[in-house]
Amino acid sequence: MASLVYLVIGIFDALAMLVLILKLYRIPIMRYGFKILVFAFFISIFSYFMRVVFGVAQFDLPLQYVLFVLFLRYSIQIKIHYSAFIAGTGITAYTSLQLVIYYIYTHIGMIDISVLYQNSGMAVLMIQLTSILTTYLISYILKLFNLGFSIVIMPPHEFSIREDYLSEENRQLLISVIVSIFTISLTVFLLYRAKALTLIIVAVASFCISYYFSYRRERWDDRKYIQEYIKKDKAE
């Protein structure tokens, strides 16, 4: 029974992360509904084996990041650098939310700090359910008010066009990817040393960096579009 609960919650957990990733960047969800459900089911089973069967929970989140990137690249067909960027942004945002909820619950005495070392139980379930429901609410608000960033071209992307990864705008994305990878890796180190507050600061800072680069990229795209429109207007 405990395993079934873990798998079911794991599906909703993976869905929450993926929905947040897609809504942060205005990518439609229903169009890829079946693929998303299958992937969430796969991630839940993968996480169960990593944490419960093999007992290597420290590798779960970093490997999940890789799997999310591969899913976005090959199933949603988003270019690899965008996939790595938006996956990193979404996962660090979700991790930040979970840690803030954990910190609030421990601060008011509802759960004990030992929950950091647990894979199941009522305390873990409380954090997961609160995080999942909060994420769904945030994603709904993003959709309702048409919020989020539009820096990612609507998939499927054209992969025959060669990408200049050293361009100014792509360098910013790559910097954010590196920061996200560092944060996700550091999460494991700090989490198992009960450094929750430090981890919250690192995770939130990482998300803020990704948010900043998303904002800058969107502003850059807007300026580029306006300049091209002015040039076209003058030419006519």
Short mmCIF file of C-alpha atoms in Angstrom, two decimals:
data_model
loop_
_atom_site.label_atom_id
_atom_site.label_comp_id
_atom_site.label_asym_id
_atom_site.label_seq_id
_atom_site.Cartn_x
_atom_site.Cartn_y
_atom_site.Cartn_z
CA MET A 1 0.00 0.00 0.00
CA ALA A 2 2.82 2.40 0.88
CA SER A 3 4.45 1.71 -2.50
CA LEU A 4 1.20 2.43 -4.33
CA VAL A 5 0.77 5.74 -2.49
CA TYR A 6 4.39 6.65 -3.32
CA LEU A 7 3.84 5.92 -7.03
CA VAL A 8 0.53 7.82 -7.24
CA ILE A 9 1.92 10.88 -5.44
CA GLY A 10 5.04 10.58 -7.60
CA ILE A 11 2.93 10.88 -10.75
CA PHE A 12 1.25 14.07 -9.52
CA ASP A 13 4.63 15.37 -8.35
CA ALA A 14 6.22 14.87 -11.78
CA LEU A 15 3.14 16.39 -13.44
CA ALA A 16 3.42 19.44 -11.20
CA MET A 17 7.05 20.00 -12.17
CA LEU A 18 6.38 19.52 -15.86
CA VAL A 19 3.27 21.71 -15.89
CA LEU A 20 5.19 24.47 -14.11
CA ILE A 21 8.05 24.23 -16.62
CA LEU A 22 5.69 24.49 -19.59
CA LYS A 23 3.46 27.25 -18.19
CA LEU A 24 6.43 29.39 -17.15
CA TYR A 25 7.29 29.56 -20.86
CA ARG A 26 3.76 29.56 -22.31
CA ILE A 27 4.05 26.15 -23.93
CA PRO A 28 0.67 24.42 -24.40
CA ILE A 29 0.01 21.38 -22.22
CA MET A 30 -3.08 19.71 -23.71
CA ARG A 31 -1.38 19.29 -27.07
CA TYR A 32 1.11 16.93 -25.43
CA GLY A 33 -1.25 15.55 -22.78
CA PHE A 34 -0.72 11.83 -23.44
CA LYS A 35 3.07 12.17 -23.68
CA ILE A 36 3.14 14.17 -20.45
CA LEU A 37 1.09 11.55 -18.58
CA VAL A 38 3.29 8.70 -19.79
CA PHE A 39 6.42 10.61 -18.83
CA ALA A 40 5.04 11.45 -15.36
CA PHE A 41 4.25 7.76 -14.82
CA PHE A 42 7.77 6.83 -15.92
CA ILE A 43 9.38 9.43 -13.62
CA SER A 44 7.35 8.16 -10.67
CA ILE A 45 8.56 4.59 -11.23
CA PHE A 46 12.12 5.80 -11.81
CA SER A 47 12.09 7.79 -8.56
CA TYR A 48 10.65 4.83 -6.65
CA PHE A 49 13.44 2.55 -7.80
CA MET A 50 16.13 5.17 -7.12
CA ARG A 51 14.92 6.04 -3.62
CA VAL A 52 13.24 2.89 -2.30
CA VAL A 53 14.56 -0.10 -4.23
CA PHE A 54 18.19 0.90 -4.83
CA GLY A 55 18.52 3.34 -1.91
CA VAL A 56 20.40 5.98 -3.92
CA ALA A 57 18.09 8.96 -3.34
CA GLN A 58 21.00 11.38 -3.76
CA PHE A 59 21.08 10.66 -7.51
CA ASP A 60 17.32 10.95 -8.04
CA LEU A 61 16.94 14.70 -8.64
CA PRO A 62 20.07 15.17 -10.82
CA LEU A 63 19.05 12.25 -13.04
CA GLN A 64 15.47 13.49 -13.16
CA TYR A 65 16.80 16.77 -14.53
CA VAL A 66 18.56 14.87 -17.34
CA LEU A 67 15.37 12.91 -18.09
CA PHE A 68 13.28 16.10 -18.16
CA VAL A 69 15.72 17.67 -20.63
CA LEU A 70 15.60 14.58 -22.86
CA PHE A 71 11.80 14.51 -22.72
CA LEU A 72 11.54 18.17 -23.72
CA ARG A 73 14.07 17.66 -26.51
CA TYR A 74 12.76 14.45 -28.08
CA SER A 75 9.06 14.32 -27.14
CA ILE A 76 8.10 18.00 -27.13
CA GLN A 77 10.83 18.76 -29.71
CA ILE A 78 12.37 21.82 -28.10
CA LYS A 79 16.00 22.59 -28.92
CA ILE A 80 18.45 21.17 -26.41
CA HIS A 81 19.73 24.45 -24.95
CA TYR A 82 16.17 25.70 -24.43
CA SER A 83 15.19 22.32 -22.95
CA ALA A 84 18.08 22.45 -20.49
CA PHE A 85 17.26 26.06 -19.61
CA ILE A 86 13.53 25.74 -18.98
CA ALA A 87 13.91 22.39 -17.19
CA GLY A 88 16.50 23.93 -14.87
CA THR A 89 14.30 26.95 -14.21
CA GLY A 90 11.21 24.87 -13.48
CA ILE A 91 12.95 22.30 -11.28
CA THR A 92 14.75 24.95 -9.20
CA ALA A 93 11.46 26.84 -8.83
CA TYR A 94 9.68 23.68 -7.67
CA THR A 95 12.54 22.77 -5.34
CA SER A 96 12.47 26.29 -3.87
CA LEU A 97 8.73 25.98 -3.26
CA GLN A 98 9.10 22.60 -1.54
CA LEU A 99 11.87 23.91 0.69
CA VAL A 100 9.91 27.01 1.68
CA ILE A 101 6.92 24.82 2.58
CA TYR A 102 9.23 22.49 4.55
CA TYR A 103 10.73 25.46 6.39
CA ILE A 104 7.28 26.87 7.26
CA TYR A 105 6.05 23.51 8.54
CA THR A 106 9.15 22.94 10.68
CA HIS A 107 9.08 26.53 11.96
CA ILE A 108 5.51 26.18 13.25
CA GLY A 109 6.25 22.73 14.66
CA MET A 110 4.04 20.66 12.36
CA ILE A 111 6.89 18.42 11.20
CA ASP A 112 10.34 17.45 12.43
CA ILE A 113 13.65 18.19 10.69
CA SER A 114 14.20 14.42 10.31
CA VAL A 115 11.74 14.47 7.40
CA LEU A 116 14.71 15.43 5.21
CA TYR A 117 16.00 11.87 5.50
CA GLN A 118 12.65 10.18 4.80
CA ASN A 119 11.12 8.94 1.55
CA SER A 120 7.63 8.33 2.94
CA GLY A 121 5.38 9.07 5.91
CA MET A 122 2.75 11.66 6.81
CA ALA A 123 5.25 14.54 7.05
CA VAL A 124 6.64 13.83 3.59
CA LEU A 125 3.10 13.46 2.24
CA MET A 126 2.11 16.84 3.71
CA ILE A 127 5.01 18.60 2.01
CA GLN A 128 4.38 16.84 -1.30
CA LEU A 129 0.64 17.50 -1.39
CA THR A 130 1.06 21.15 -0.41
CA SER A 131 3.78 21.62 -3.04
CA ILE A 132 1.76 19.88 -5.74
CA LEU A 133 -1.46 21.82 -5.09
CA THR A 134 0.40 25.13 -4.81
CA THR A 135 2.21 24.46 -8.09
CA TYR A 136 -1.04 23.62 -9.87
CA LEU A 137 -2.53 26.87 -8.54
CA ILE A 138 0.48 28.89 -9.72
CA SER A 139 0.33 27.22 -13.15
CA TYR A 140 -3.40 27.97 -13.40
CA ILE A 141 -2.79 31.63 -12.54
CA LEU A 142 -0.04 31.80 -15.19
CA LYS A 143 -2.47 30.44 -17.78
CA LEU A 144 -5.45 32.51 -16.61
CA PHE A 145 -3.61 35.83 -16.86
CA ASN A 146 -1.40 34.80 -19.79
CA LEU A 147 1.74 35.24 -17.71
CA GLY A 148 5.12 33.65 -18.22
CA PHE A 149 7.82 34.13 -20.83
CA SER A 150 7.55 33.72 -24.60
CA ILE A 151 11.27 33.33 -25.32
CA VAL A 152 10.85 29.72 -26.45
CA ILE A 153 9.46 29.37 -29.97
CA MET A 154 6.35 27.20 -30.07
CA PRO A 155 7.44 23.58 -30.64
CA PRO A 156 8.21 21.59 -32.69
CA HIS A 157 11.45 23.44 -33.40
CA GLU A 158 13.29 23.40 -36.71
CA PHE A 159 16.42 21.35 -36.02
CA SER A 160 17.88 21.71 -39.50
CA ILE A 161 18.80 25.34 -38.72
CA ARG A 162 22.19 25.46 -37.05
CA GLU A 163 22.20 27.22 -33.68
CA ASP A 164 24.90 29.69 -32.68
CA TYR A 165 25.47 28.72 -29.05
CA LEU A 166 28.07 31.46 -28.61
CA SER A 167 25.72 34.31 -29.46
CA GLU A 168 25.04 36.81 -26.68
CA GLU A 169 21.47 35.66 -26.05
CA ASN A 170 22.40 31.96 -26.01
CA ARG A 171 25.38 32.55 -23.71
CA GLN A 172 22.97 33.93 -21.13
CA LEU A 173 20.87 30.78 -21.34
CA LEU A 174 23.93 28.56 -21.00
CA ILE A 175 25.08 30.47 -17.91
CA SER A 176 21.68 29.88 -16.36
CA VAL A 177 21.84 26.17 -17.28
CA ILE A 178 25.21 25.85 -15.53
CA VAL A 179 23.84 27.60 -12.43
CA SER A 180 20.79 25.30 -12.41
CA ILE A 181 22.93 22.16 -12.74
CA PHE A 182 25.14 23.39 -9.91
CA THR A 183 22.09 24.11 -7.73
CA ILE A 184 20.46 20.74 -8.42
CA SER A 185 23.72 18.97 -7.59
CA LEU A 186 24.25 21.08 -4.47
CA THR A 187 20.71 20.28 -3.34
CA VAL A 188 21.72 16.69 -2.61
CA PHE A 189 24.81 17.76 -0.65
CA LEU A 190 22.98 20.29 1.53
CA LEU A 191 19.76 18.31 1.92
CA TYR A 192 21.42 15.34 3.56
CA ARG A 193 23.28 17.66 5.90
CA ALA A 194 20.05 19.30 7.05
CA LYS A 195 21.14 22.69 5.68
CA ALA A 196 17.61 23.60 4.65
CA LEU A 197 17.89 27.39 5.05
CA THR A 198 21.14 27.51 3.07
CA LEU A 199 19.53 25.37 0.40
CA ILE A 200 16.49 27.64 0.21
CA ILE A 201 18.77 30.65 -0.36
CA VAL A 202 20.76 28.83 -3.06
CA ALA A 203 17.66 27.47 -4.83
CA VAL A 204 15.82 30.81 -4.78
CA ALA A 205 18.95 32.62 -5.99
CA SER A 206 19.30 30.12 -8.84
CA PHE A 207 15.66 30.60 -9.86
CA CYS A 208 16.08 34.39 -9.70
CA ILE A 209 19.07 34.16 -12.05
CA SER A 210 17.03 32.07 -14.51
CA TYR A 211 14.12 34.50 -14.18
CA TYR A 212 16.44 37.47 -14.82
CA PHE A 213 17.92 35.90 -17.95
CA SER A 214 14.42 34.98 -19.17
CA TYR A 215 13.35 38.60 -18.70
CA ARG A 216 16.45 39.93 -20.45
CA ARG A 217 16.01 37.50 -23.36
CA GLU A 218 12.37 38.47 -23.80
CA ARG A 219 13.24 42.18 -23.75
CA TRP A 220 16.03 41.51 -26.27
CA ASP A 221 13.59 39.65 -28.55
CA ASP A 222 11.11 42.53 -28.30
CA ARG A 223 13.78 45.11 -29.23
CA LYS A 224 14.95 42.94 -32.10
CA TYR A 225 11.40 42.64 -33.45
CA ILE A 226 10.81 46.41 -33.18
CA GLN A 227 14.11 47.20 -34.94
CA GLU A 228 13.29 44.80 -37.77
CA TYR A 229 9.81 46.31 -38.10
CA ILE A 230 11.25 49.85 -38.28
CA LYS A 231 13.79 48.80 -40.93
CA LYS A 232 11.05 47.13 -42.96
CA ASP A 233 8.82 50.21 -42.64
CA LYS A 234 11.61 52.52 -43.80
CA ALA A 235 12.41 50.26 -46.74
CA GLU A 236 8.81 50.52 -47.92
#
